[in-house]
Tab-separated table of C-alpha atoms in Angstrom:
chain	number	residue	atom	x	y	z
B	1	ALA	CA	0.000	0.000	0.000
B	2	GLN	CA	1.081	3.556	-0.591
B	3	SER	CA	0.412	6.816	1.168
B	4	VAL	CA	1.762	10.326	1.139
B	5	THR	CA	1.618	12.937	3.894
B	6	GLN	CA	2.345	16.595	3.437
B	7	LEU	CA	3.201	17.721	6.913
B	8	ASP	CA	2.099	21.347	6.583
B	9	SER	CA	-1.156	22.581	5.100
B	10	HIS	CA	0.175	26.158	4.978
B	11	VAL	CA	3.697	27.608	4.914
B	12	SER	CA	4.472	31.306	5.014
B	13	VAL	CA	7.896	32.758	4.156
B	14	SER	CA	9.314	36.162	3.378
B	15	GLU	CA	10.588	36.923	-0.085
B	16	GLY	CA	14.271	36.040	-0.371
B	17	THR	CA	14.223	33.459	2.450
B	18	PRO	CA	14.462	29.681	2.023
B	19	VAL	CA	11.455	27.479	1.340
B	20	LEU	CA	10.928	24.017	2.846
B	21	LEU	CA	7.812	21.990	2.037
B	22	ARG	CA	7.767	18.633	3.761
B	23	CYS	CA	6.539	15.330	2.369
B	24	ASN	CA	6.683	11.843	3.867
B	25	TYR	CA	5.612	8.754	2.005
B	26	SER	CA	5.105	5.079	2.580
B	27	SER	CA	5.303	2.444	-0.094
B	28	SER	CA	5.659	-1.303	-0.056
B	29	TYR	CA	7.792	-1.143	-3.199
B	30	SER	CA	10.187	1.248	-4.856
B	31	PRO	CA	8.192	4.382	-5.582
B	32	SER	CA	8.428	7.226	-8.023
B	33	LEU	CA	7.901	10.587	-6.375
B	34	PHE	CA	6.829	13.880	-7.873
B	35	TRP	CA	6.198	17.466	-6.857
B	36	TYR	CA	3.580	19.509	-8.695
B	37	VAL	CA	2.675	23.177	-8.359
B	38	GLN	CA	-0.759	24.692	-8.899
B	39	HIS	CA	-1.296	28.408	-9.273
B	40	PRO	CA	-4.803	29.782	-8.610
B	41	ASN	CA	-7.404	28.563	-11.102
B	42	LYS	CA	-4.802	26.660	-13.077
B	43	GLY	CA	-3.955	23.015	-13.627
B	44	LEU	CA	-1.049	21.222	-11.961
B	45	GLN	CA	2.443	21.669	-13.393
B	46	LEU	CA	5.244	19.149	-12.872
B	47	LEU	CA	8.100	20.667	-10.831
B	48	LEU	CA	10.366	17.653	-10.534
B	49	LYS	CA	10.407	13.874	-10.299
B	50	TYR	CA	12.443	11.148	-8.609
B	51	THR	CA	12.679	7.840	-10.444
B	52	SER	CA	15.440	5.902	-8.620
B	53	ALA	CA	18.328	7.702	-10.249
B	54	ALA	CA	20.074	10.527	-8.343
B	55	THR	CA	18.611	11.121	-4.888
B	56	LEU	CA	18.922	14.914	-5.224
B	57	VAL	CA	16.574	16.046	-7.936
B	58	LYS	CA	16.599	19.485	-9.500
B	59	GLY	CA	13.435	20.929	-10.956
B	60	ILE	CA	12.170	24.040	-12.590
B	61	ASN	CA	12.173	27.538	-11.077
B	62	GLY	CA	15.091	26.759	-8.733
B	63	PHE	CA	13.324	24.047	-6.743
B	64	GLU	CA	14.959	20.802	-5.715
B	65	ALA	CA	14.053	17.793	-3.601
B	66	GLU	CA	16.045	15.073	-1.896
B	67	PHE	CA	14.874	11.478	-1.687
B	68	LYS	CA	15.808	10.015	1.715
B	69	LYS	CA	14.876	6.377	1.886
B	70	SER	CA	15.862	5.971	5.542
B	71	GLU	CA	13.526	8.802	6.514
B	72	THR	CA	10.886	8.040	3.838
B	73	SER	CA	10.925	11.712	2.968
B	74	PHE	CA	10.957	13.781	-0.209
B	75	HIS	CA	11.059	17.392	0.968
B	76	LEU	CA	10.936	20.267	-1.515
B	77	THR	CA	13.320	23.192	-1.053
B	78	LYS	CA	14.301	26.444	-2.677
B	79	PRO	CA	17.109	28.693	-1.437
B	80	SER	CA	15.316	31.997	-1.979
B	81	ALA	CA	11.558	32.481	-2.307
B	82	HIS	CA	10.072	34.736	-4.952
B	83	MET	CA	6.617	36.277	-4.912
B	84	SER	CA	5.706	34.204	-7.963
B	85	ASP	CA	6.277	31.001	-5.935
B	86	ALA	CA	3.048	31.603	-4.012
B	87	ALA	CA	0.901	28.631	-4.983
B	88	GLU	CA	-0.232	25.205	-3.810
B	89	TYR	CA	2.254	22.346	-3.957
B	90	PHE	CA	1.426	18.657	-4.179
B	91	CYS	CA	3.647	15.708	-3.355
B	92	VAL	CA	2.717	12.606	-5.361
B	93	VAL	CA	3.737	8.948	-5.144
B	94	SER	CA	3.317	6.312	-7.841
B	95	PRO	CA	4.416	2.684	-8.015
B	96	ASN	CA	7.610	2.357	-10.016
B	97	THR	CA	6.578	-1.033	-11.312
B	98	GLY	CA	3.681	0.189	-13.391
B	99	GLY	CA	-0.003	0.433	-12.632
B	100	PHE	CA	-2.248	3.381	-12.092
B	101	LYS	CA	-2.483	3.808	-8.338
B	102	THR	CA	-1.116	7.323	-7.973
B	103	ILE	CA	-1.579	9.012	-4.615
B	104	PHE	CA	-1.712	12.803	-4.292
B	105	GLY	CA	-0.873	14.542	-1.057
B	106	ALA	CA	-3.405	16.970	0.380
B	107	GLY	CA	-1.318	19.938	-0.714
B	108	THR	CA	0.669	22.695	0.967
B	109	ARG	CA	-0.246	26.281	0.277
B	110	LEU	CA	2.824	28.513	0.153
B	111	PHE	CA	2.439	32.186	1.017
B	112	VAL	CA	5.271	34.592	0.201
B	113	LYS	CA	5.382	37.920	2.035
B	114	ALA	CA	7.016	40.998	0.540
U	1	ASP	CA	4.879	22.708	-26.344
U	2	VAL	CA	2.887	19.632	-25.346
U	3	LYS	CA	-0.587	20.268	-24.145
U	4	VAL	CA	-3.684	18.959	-22.491
U	5	THR	CA	-6.596	21.202	-23.393
U	6	GLN	CA	-9.883	21.332	-21.540
U	7	SER	CA	-12.629	22.907	-23.578
U	8	SER	CA	-14.078	25.190	-20.895
U	9	ARG	CA	-12.464	27.103	-18.031
U	10	TYR	CA	-15.736	27.998	-16.319
U	11	LEU	CA	-19.127	26.355	-16.704
U	12	VAL	CA	-22.480	26.961	-15.034
U	13	LYS	CA	-25.179	24.322	-15.433
U	14	ARG	CA	-28.580	23.649	-13.952
U	15	THR	CA	-29.479	20.700	-11.761
U	16	GLY	CA	-30.559	17.738	-13.873
U	17	GLU	CA	-28.744	18.819	-17.026
U	18	LYS	CA	-26.452	16.437	-18.877
U	19	VAL	CA	-22.971	17.932	-18.880
U	20	PHE	CA	-20.031	17.111	-21.113
U	21	LEU	CA	-16.467	18.043	-20.172
U	22	GLU	CA	-14.009	17.603	-23.006
U	23	CYS	CA	-10.279	16.993	-22.835
U	24	VAL	CA	-7.824	16.727	-25.717
U	25	GLN	CA	-4.103	15.901	-25.584
U	26	ASP	CA	-1.551	16.240	-28.361
U	27	MET	CA	1.177	13.994	-26.917
U	28	ASP	CA	-0.051	10.647	-28.275
U	29	HIS	CA	-0.392	9.445	-24.661
U	30	GLU	CA	-2.140	6.169	-24.041
U	31	ASN	CA	-3.386	7.019	-20.559
U	32	MET	CA	-5.869	9.738	-19.663
U	33	PHE	CA	-7.468	10.637	-16.355
U	34	TRP	CA	-10.254	12.714	-14.868
U	35	TYR	CA	-9.896	14.097	-11.351
U	36	ARG	CA	-12.009	16.391	-9.273
U	37	GLN	CA	-10.444	18.762	-6.799
U	38	ASP	CA	-12.265	20.054	-3.744
U	39	PRO	CA	-10.971	22.116	-0.800
U	40	GLY	CA	-9.821	19.872	2.006
U	41	LEU	CA	-10.255	16.706	-0.079
U	42	GLY	CA	-7.389	17.088	-2.535
U	43	LEU	CA	-7.506	15.370	-5.916
U	44	ARG	CA	-9.775	12.382	-6.307
U	45	LEU	CA	-9.721	10.103	-9.319
U	46	ILE	CA	-13.061	9.729	-11.086
U	47	TYR	CA	-12.201	7.594	-14.129
U	48	PHE	CA	-9.200	6.766	-16.231
U	49	SER	CA	-8.584	5.214	-19.615
U	50	TYR	CA	-5.517	3.278	-20.737
U	51	ASP	CA	-6.541	2.855	-24.371
U	52	VAL	CA	-9.181	3.819	-26.876
U	53	LYS	CA	-12.609	2.555	-25.787
U	54	MET	CA	-11.126	1.270	-22.517
U	55	LYS	CA	-12.072	2.786	-19.179
U	56	GLU	CA	-11.681	2.008	-15.517
U	57	LYS	CA	-13.438	3.404	-12.483
U	58	GLY	CA	-11.426	5.473	-10.106
U	59	ASP	CA	-12.239	6.217	-6.491
U	60	ILE	CA	-15.446	8.247	-6.996
U	61	PRO	CA	-17.162	7.199	-10.255
U	62	GLU	CA	-20.757	7.529	-9.039
U	63	GLY	CA	-22.767	10.010	-11.076
U	64	TYR	CA	-20.175	10.134	-13.856
U	65	SER	CA	-19.390	8.297	-17.057
U	66	VAL	CA	-16.634	8.687	-19.633
U	67	SER	CA	-16.040	8.207	-23.313
U	68	ARG	CA	-12.826	7.603	-25.236
U	69	GLU	CA	-13.556	7.109	-28.900
U	70	LYS	CA	-10.234	8.538	-30.095
U	71	LYS	CA	-6.819	8.353	-28.495
U	72	GLU	CA	-6.466	12.100	-28.077
U	73	ARG	CA	-9.902	12.794	-26.588
U	74	PHE	CA	-11.348	11.819	-23.203
U	75	SER	CA	-14.763	13.084	-22.231
U	76	LEU	CA	-16.333	13.202	-18.791
U	77	ILE	CA	-20.126	13.055	-18.675
U	78	LEU	CA	-22.363	14.052	-15.816
U	79	GLU	CA	-25.579	12.216	-16.658
U	80	SER	CA	-27.769	14.395	-14.443
U	81	ALA	CA	-25.853	17.199	-12.801
U	82	SER	CA	-26.348	17.773	-9.087
U	83	THR	CA	-25.158	20.555	-6.808
U	84	ASN	CA	-22.689	18.228	-5.072
U	85	GLN	CA	-20.862	17.931	-8.378
U	86	THR	CA	-19.866	21.585	-8.205
U	87	SER	CA	-16.085	21.337	-8.302
U	88	MET	CA	-12.869	21.903	-10.206
U	89	TYR	CA	-12.357	19.130	-12.768
U	90	LEU	CA	-8.849	18.323	-13.960
U	91	CYS	CA	-7.932	16.202	-16.937
U	92	ALA	CA	-4.471	14.627	-17.187
U	93	SER	CA	-2.579	12.391	-19.557
U	94	ARG	CA	0.468	10.179	-19.182
U	95	GLY	CA	2.610	8.093	-21.492
U	96	GLN	CA	2.892	4.309	-21.377
U	97	GLY	CA	5.610	2.232	-19.796
U	98	MET	CA	7.081	2.353	-16.314
U	99	VAL	CA	5.100	4.858	-14.328
U	100	GLY	CA	8.245	6.263	-12.902
U	101	ASN	CA	9.416	7.584	-16.217
U	102	TYR	CA	6.376	9.686	-16.859
U	103	GLY	CA	4.775	12.417	-14.891
U	104	TYR	CA	1.263	13.549	-15.557
U	105	THR	CA	0.498	16.464	-17.810
U	106	PHE	CA	-2.551	18.341	-16.580
U	107	GLY	CA	-5.014	20.583	-18.312
U	108	SER	CA	-5.880	23.993	-16.879
U	109	GLY	CA	-9.049	22.705	-15.279
U	110	THR	CA	-12.775	23.357	-15.634
U	111	ARG	CA	-14.544	25.001	-12.736
U	112	LEU	CA	-18.096	23.669	-12.865
U	113	THR	CA	-20.912	25.222	-10.877
U	114	VAL	CA	-24.254	23.423	-10.728
U	115	VAL	CA	-27.133	25.636	-9.636
């Protein structure tokens, strides 16, 4: 069975400060992990994905995430927040062996203060 | 640029109407999905299709049906719209093969209001 938990429903940072959005997962097999971003009234856009290659994954817009198997975590980070980063972020887990059971986290809304 | 296009951004329908939500992708993807997104409930899978004319129920199929007559088009049908189907509807597509090699590509969403 798989599950994904986004530990914070809301995160607020000041512009120019680091961003940390936390995600823990559980999976009975080797998972693929994704982060998506959703701006208001828009669809979800893929930020980055982990597929059992390098554990540190770089994505678009300066975001990156590190897969830590021992901690079952896949936290999303960015060194310096920009106003345009204000959005909702979803952590997603899928089985790496095929199949269609994709689990979406509940989402973390990121607020960026000027 | 690859795209998933949903035909309407905003839609208002009356209770009891039959509603069609259309989704078209230009990536030659085999797999297509319909989700609904509600505050506090996240994304929930309604139906998906892994090939033309093939469909599978997701987690909340009640009150919905789907149609996939062509590879690029996946339609969601609300047979008799009800107010509890007011929601944001998201279409997505994904290529074949190991799931890990493909992320989803989402459309911009259709915000449906049933009055």
